[in-house]
Tab-separated table of C-alpha atoms in Angstrom:
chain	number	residue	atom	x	y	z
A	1	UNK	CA	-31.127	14.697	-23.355
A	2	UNK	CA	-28.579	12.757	-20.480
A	3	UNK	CA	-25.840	14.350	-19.289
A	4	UNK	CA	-23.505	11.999	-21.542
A	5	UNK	CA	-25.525	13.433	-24.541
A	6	UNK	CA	-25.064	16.449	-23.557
A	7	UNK	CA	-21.243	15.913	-23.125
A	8	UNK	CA	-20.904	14.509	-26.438
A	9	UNK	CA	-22.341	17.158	-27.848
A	10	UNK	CA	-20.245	19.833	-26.353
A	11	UNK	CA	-16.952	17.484	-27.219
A	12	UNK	CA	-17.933	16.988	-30.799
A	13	UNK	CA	-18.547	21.515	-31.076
A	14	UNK	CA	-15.046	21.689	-29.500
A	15	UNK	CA	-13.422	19.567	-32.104
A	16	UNK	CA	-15.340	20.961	-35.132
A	17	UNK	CA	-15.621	24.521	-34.677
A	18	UNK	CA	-13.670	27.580	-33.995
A	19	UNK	CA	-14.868	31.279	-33.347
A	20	UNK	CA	-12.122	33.240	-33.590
A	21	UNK	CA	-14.223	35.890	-32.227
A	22	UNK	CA	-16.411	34.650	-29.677
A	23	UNK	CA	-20.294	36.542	-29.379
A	24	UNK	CA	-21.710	36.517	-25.637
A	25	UNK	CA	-25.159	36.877	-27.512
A	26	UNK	CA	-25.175	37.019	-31.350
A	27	UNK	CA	-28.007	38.003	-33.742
A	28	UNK	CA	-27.383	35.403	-35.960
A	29	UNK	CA	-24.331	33.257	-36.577
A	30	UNK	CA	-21.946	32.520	-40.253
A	31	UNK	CA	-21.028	29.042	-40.557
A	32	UNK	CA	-18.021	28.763	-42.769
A	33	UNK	CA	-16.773	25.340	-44.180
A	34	UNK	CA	-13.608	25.296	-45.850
A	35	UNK	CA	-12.179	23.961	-49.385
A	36	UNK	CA	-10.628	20.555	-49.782
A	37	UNK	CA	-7.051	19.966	-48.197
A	38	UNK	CA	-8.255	23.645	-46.037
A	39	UNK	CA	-8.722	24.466	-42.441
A	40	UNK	CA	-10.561	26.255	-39.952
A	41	UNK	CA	-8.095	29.281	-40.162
A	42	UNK	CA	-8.870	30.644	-43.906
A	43	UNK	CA	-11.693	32.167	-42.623
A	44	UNK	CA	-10.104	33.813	-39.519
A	45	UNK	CA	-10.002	37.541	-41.136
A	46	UNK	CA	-13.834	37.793	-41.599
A	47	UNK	CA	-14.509	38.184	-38.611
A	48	UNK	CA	-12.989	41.521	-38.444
A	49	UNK	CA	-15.185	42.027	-41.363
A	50	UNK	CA	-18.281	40.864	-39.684
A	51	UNK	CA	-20.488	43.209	-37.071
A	52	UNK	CA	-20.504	42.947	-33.942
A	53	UNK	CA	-23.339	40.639	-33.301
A	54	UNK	CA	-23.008	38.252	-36.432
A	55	UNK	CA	-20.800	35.329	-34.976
A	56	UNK	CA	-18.406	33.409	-37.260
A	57	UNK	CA	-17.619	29.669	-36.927
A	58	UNK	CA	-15.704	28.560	-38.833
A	59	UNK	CA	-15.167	24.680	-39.577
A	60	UNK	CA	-12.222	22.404	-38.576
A	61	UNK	CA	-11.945	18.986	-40.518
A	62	UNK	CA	-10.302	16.375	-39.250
A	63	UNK	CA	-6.765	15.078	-39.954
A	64	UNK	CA	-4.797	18.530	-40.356
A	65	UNK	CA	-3.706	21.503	-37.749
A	66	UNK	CA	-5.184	20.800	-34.113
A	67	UNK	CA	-6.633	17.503	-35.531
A	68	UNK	CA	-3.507	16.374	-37.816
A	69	UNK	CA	-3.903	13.006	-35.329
A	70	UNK	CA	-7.499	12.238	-36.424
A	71	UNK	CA	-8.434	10.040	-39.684
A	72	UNK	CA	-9.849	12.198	-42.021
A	73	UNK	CA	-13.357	12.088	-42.870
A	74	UNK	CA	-14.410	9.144	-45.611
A	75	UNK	CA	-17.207	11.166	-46.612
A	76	UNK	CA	-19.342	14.172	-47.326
A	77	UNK	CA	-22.138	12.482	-45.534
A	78	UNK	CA	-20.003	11.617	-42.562
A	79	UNK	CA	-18.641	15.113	-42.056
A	80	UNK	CA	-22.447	16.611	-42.749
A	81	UNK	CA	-23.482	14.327	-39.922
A	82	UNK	CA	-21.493	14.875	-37.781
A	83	UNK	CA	-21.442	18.966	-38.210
A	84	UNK	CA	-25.135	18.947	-37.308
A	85	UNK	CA	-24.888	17.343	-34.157
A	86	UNK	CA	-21.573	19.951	-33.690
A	87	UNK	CA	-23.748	22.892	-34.285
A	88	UNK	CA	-26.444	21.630	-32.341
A	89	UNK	CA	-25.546	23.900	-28.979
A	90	UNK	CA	-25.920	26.706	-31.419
A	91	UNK	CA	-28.893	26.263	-33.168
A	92	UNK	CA	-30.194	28.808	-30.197
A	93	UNK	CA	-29.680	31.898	-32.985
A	94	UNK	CA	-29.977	31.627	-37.148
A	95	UNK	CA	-27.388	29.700	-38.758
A	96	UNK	CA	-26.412	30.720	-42.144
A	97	UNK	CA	-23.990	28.683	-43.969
A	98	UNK	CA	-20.649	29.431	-46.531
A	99	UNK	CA	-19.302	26.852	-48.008
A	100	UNK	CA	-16.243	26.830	-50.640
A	101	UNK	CA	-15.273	24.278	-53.074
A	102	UNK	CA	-16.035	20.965	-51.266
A	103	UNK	CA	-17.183	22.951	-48.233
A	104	UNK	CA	-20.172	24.202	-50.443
A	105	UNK	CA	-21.422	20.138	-51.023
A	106	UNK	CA	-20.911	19.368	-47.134
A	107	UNK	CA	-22.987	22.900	-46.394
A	108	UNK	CA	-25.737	21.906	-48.850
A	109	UNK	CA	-26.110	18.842	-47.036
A	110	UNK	CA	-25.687	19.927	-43.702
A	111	UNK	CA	-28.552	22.359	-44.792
A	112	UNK	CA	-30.633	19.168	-46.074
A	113	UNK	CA	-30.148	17.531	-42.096
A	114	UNK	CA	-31.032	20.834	-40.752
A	115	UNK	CA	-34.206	21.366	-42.352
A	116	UNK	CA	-35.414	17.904	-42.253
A	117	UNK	CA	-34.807	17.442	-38.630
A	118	UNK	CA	-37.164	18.760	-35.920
A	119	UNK	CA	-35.277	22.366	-34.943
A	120	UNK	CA	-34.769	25.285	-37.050
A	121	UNK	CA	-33.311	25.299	-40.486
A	122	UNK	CA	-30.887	27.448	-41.878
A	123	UNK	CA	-31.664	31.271	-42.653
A	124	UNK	CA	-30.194	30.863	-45.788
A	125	UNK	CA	-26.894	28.682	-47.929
A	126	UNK	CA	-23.889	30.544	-49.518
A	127	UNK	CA	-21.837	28.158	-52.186
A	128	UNK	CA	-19.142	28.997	-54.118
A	129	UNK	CA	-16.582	27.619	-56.649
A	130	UNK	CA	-18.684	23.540	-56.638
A	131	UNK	CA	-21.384	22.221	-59.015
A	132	UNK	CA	-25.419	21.615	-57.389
A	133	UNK	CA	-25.449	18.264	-56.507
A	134	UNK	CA	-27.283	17.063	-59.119
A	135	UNK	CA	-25.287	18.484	-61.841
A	136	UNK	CA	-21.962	16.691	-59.946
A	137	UNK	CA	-21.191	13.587	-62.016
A	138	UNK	CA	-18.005	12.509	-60.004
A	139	UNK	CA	-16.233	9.343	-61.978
A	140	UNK	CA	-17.554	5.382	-61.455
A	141	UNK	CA	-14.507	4.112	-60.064
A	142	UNK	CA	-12.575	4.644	-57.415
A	143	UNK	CA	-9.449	6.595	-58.111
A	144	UNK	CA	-5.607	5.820	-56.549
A	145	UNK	CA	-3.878	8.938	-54.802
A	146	UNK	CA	-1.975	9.462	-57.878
A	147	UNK	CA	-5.038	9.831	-60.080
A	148	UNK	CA	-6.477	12.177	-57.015
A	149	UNK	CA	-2.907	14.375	-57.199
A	150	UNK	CA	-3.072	14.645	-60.948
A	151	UNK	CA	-6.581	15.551	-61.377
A	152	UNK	CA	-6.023	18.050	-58.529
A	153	UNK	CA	-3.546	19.593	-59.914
A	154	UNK	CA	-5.405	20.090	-63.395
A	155	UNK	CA	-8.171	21.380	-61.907
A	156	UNK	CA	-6.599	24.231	-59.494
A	157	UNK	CA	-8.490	22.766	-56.492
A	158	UNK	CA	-5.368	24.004	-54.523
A	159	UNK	CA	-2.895	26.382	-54.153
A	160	UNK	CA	-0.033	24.747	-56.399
A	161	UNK	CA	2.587	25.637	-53.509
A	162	UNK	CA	1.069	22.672	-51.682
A	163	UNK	CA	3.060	20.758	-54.371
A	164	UNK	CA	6.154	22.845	-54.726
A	165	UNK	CA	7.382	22.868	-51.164
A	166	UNK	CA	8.336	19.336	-49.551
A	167	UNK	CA	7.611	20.163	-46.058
A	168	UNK	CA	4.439	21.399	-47.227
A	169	UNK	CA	3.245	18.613	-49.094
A	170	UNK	CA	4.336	15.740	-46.658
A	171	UNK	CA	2.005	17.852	-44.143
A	172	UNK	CA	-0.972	19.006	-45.829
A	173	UNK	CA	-1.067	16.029	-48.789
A	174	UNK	CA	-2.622	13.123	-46.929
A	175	UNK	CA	-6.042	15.617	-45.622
A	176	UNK	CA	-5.921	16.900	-49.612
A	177	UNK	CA	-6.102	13.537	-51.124
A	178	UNK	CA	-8.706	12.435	-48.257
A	179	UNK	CA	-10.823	15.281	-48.813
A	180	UNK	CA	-10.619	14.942	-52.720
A	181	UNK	CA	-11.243	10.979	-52.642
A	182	UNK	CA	-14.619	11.938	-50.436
A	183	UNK	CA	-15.451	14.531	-53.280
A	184	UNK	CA	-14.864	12.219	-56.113
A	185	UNK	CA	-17.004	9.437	-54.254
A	186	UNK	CA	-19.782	12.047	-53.539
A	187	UNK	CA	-23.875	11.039	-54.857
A	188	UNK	CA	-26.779	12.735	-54.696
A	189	UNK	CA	-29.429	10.980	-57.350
A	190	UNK	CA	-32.157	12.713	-55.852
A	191	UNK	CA	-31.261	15.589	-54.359
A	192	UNK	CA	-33.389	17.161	-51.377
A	193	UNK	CA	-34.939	20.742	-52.494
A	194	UNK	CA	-34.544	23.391	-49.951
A	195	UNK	CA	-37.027	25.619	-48.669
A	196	UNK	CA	-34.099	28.565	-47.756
A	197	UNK	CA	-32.505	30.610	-49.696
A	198	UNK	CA	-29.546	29.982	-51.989
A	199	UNK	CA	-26.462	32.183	-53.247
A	200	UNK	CA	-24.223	30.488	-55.577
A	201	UNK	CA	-20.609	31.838	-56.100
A	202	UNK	CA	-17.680	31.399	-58.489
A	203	UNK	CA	-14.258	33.281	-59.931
A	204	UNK	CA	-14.779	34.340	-63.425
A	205	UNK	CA	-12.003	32.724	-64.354
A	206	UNK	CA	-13.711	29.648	-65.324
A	207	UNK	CA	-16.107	27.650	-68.632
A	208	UNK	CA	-18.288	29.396	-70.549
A	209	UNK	CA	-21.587	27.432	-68.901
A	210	UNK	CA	-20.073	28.794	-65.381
A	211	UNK	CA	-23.454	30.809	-65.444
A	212	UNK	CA	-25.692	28.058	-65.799
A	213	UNK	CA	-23.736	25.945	-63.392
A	214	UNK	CA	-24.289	28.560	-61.030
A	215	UNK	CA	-28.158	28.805	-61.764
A	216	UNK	CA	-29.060	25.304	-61.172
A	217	UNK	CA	-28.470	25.853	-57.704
A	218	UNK	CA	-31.907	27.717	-57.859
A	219	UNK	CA	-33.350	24.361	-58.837
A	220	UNK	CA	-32.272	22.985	-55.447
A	221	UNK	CA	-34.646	25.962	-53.532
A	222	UNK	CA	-38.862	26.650	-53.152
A	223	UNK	CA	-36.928	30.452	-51.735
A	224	UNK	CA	-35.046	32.878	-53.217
A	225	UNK	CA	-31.678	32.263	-55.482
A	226	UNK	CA	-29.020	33.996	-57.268
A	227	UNK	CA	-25.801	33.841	-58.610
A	228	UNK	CA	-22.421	36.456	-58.909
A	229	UNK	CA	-19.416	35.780	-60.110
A	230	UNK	CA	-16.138	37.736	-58.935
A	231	UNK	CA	-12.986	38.324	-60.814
A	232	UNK	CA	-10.220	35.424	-60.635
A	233	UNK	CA	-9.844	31.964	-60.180
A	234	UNK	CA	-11.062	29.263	-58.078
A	235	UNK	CA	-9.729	30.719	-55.054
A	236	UNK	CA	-11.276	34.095	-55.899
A	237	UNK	CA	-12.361	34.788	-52.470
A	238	UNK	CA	-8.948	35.390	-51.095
A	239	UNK	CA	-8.193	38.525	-53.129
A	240	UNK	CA	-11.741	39.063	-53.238
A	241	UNK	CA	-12.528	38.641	-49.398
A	242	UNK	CA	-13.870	42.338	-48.529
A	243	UNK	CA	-16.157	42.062	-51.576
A	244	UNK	CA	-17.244	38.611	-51.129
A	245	UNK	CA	-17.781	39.173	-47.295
A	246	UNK	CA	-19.914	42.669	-47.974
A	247	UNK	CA	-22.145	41.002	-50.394
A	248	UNK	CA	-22.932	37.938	-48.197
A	249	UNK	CA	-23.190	40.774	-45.636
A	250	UNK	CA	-25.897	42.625	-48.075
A	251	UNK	CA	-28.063	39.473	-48.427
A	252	UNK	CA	-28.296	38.614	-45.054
A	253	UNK	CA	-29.399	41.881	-44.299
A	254	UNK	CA	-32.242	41.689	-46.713
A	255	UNK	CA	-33.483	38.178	-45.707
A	256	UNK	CA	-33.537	39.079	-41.881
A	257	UNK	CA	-33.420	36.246	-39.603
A	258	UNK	CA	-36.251	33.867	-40.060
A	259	UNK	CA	-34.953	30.123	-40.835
A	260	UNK	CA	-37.236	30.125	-43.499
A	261	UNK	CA	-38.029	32.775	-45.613
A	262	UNK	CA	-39.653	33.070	-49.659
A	263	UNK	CA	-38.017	36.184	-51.006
């Protein structure tokens, strides 16, 4: 690797990820990706939550908070790629990924990259609150911001004071509908089966077939899956943090810290 590379490298971890509490030699690291329209700074309280040698990162998208001046990303392939080459510099301990709502796509493919590339793949992939990617059927054509507003709306992809409040909307609106657009253009015909295992979340607040949403995420593994559901909504895990946190918590304490392990 040149210097430059190396550089790069370094730059591109800087602009993606935050540790709000910083490890001087972890046992394993927590990658957390946020929803659509969310930052870096929802997960900022688990790390109280987390022992002392389990780092967090959490992930920063572009185009809101510290990066409101970037574009935001077109894609969830784009911001997959380029979070692999962000956590490269940590790849040095187990990486186990959390992702919510559209952060659970981008860490399923991040997860993909990771274990078809030459280092280590991931110890194991939280999702919660987002279809497998081969039961996501997003629609053909491609949707105007008003559509994307509506539709997110409807669905409760957002905390509906994002709407309410002017100042709030003319800030965090343009990363929403960006973030939402890349959902809603998201494809995965043939998706990759992972050899880690998976954890699927959701609120309980949802369709009857939540369960069997949930459980075709165990198609998407050759390891160990399951599924739990938590009272509330979408955004369960905000009420539901200390639970949410001890149970991921639980799990990787019973997988250890091999990349790959067959429960």
């Amino acid at each position: 690797m040149t210097a430059s590379s190396t550089e790069s490298t370094f730059e591109a971890s800087a602009r993606w990820l935050r540790r709000p509490r910083p490890c001087h030699d972890p046992a394993t690291r927590l990658v957390c990706l946020p929803h659509a329209g969310g930052t870096a700074s929802a997960y900022s309280s688990w790390a109280a939550r987390l022992p002392a040698r389990i780092e967090l990162i959490a992930v920063q998208y572009p185009g809101r908070q510290d990066r409101l001046a970037e574009p935001c990303a077109r894609s969830v392939q784009e911001i997959a790629d380029a979070l692999v080459a962000a956590l490269a510099p940590y790849a040095d301990r187990p990486l186990y990924l959390f992702g919510h709502s559209m952060g659970g796509l981008v860490a399923y493919e991040v997860a993909a990259r990771l274990e078809a590339g030459a280092g280590p793949g991931p110890a194991g992939l939280f999702v919660s609150g987002t279809l497998a990617p081969h039961r996501f059927l997003p629609p053909r054509e491609v949707l105007d911001n008003a559509v994307i507003e509506a539709e997110t709306r409807a669905s409760g992809w957002t905390d509906p004071m994002v709407f309410e409040h002017p100042e709030l909307r003319e800030l965090v609106l343009p990363a929403l509908l960006a973030d939402v657009r890349a959902v809603l253009s998201y494809r995965r015909r043939d998706p990759a089966r992972l050899r880690c295992p998976i954890v699927a979340y959701a609120g309980s607040d949802g369709t009857a077939d939540v369960p069997a949403q949930l459980a075709s995420w165990g198609e998407l593994t050759s390891g160990r899956a399951a599924w739990r559901r938590f009272d509330g909504d979408h955004f369960y895990l905000q009420p539901r943090e200390a639970e949410l946190v001890a149970d991921i918590l639980t799990r990787m304490s019973k997988w250890g810290n091999a990349s790959v392990r067959r429960l």
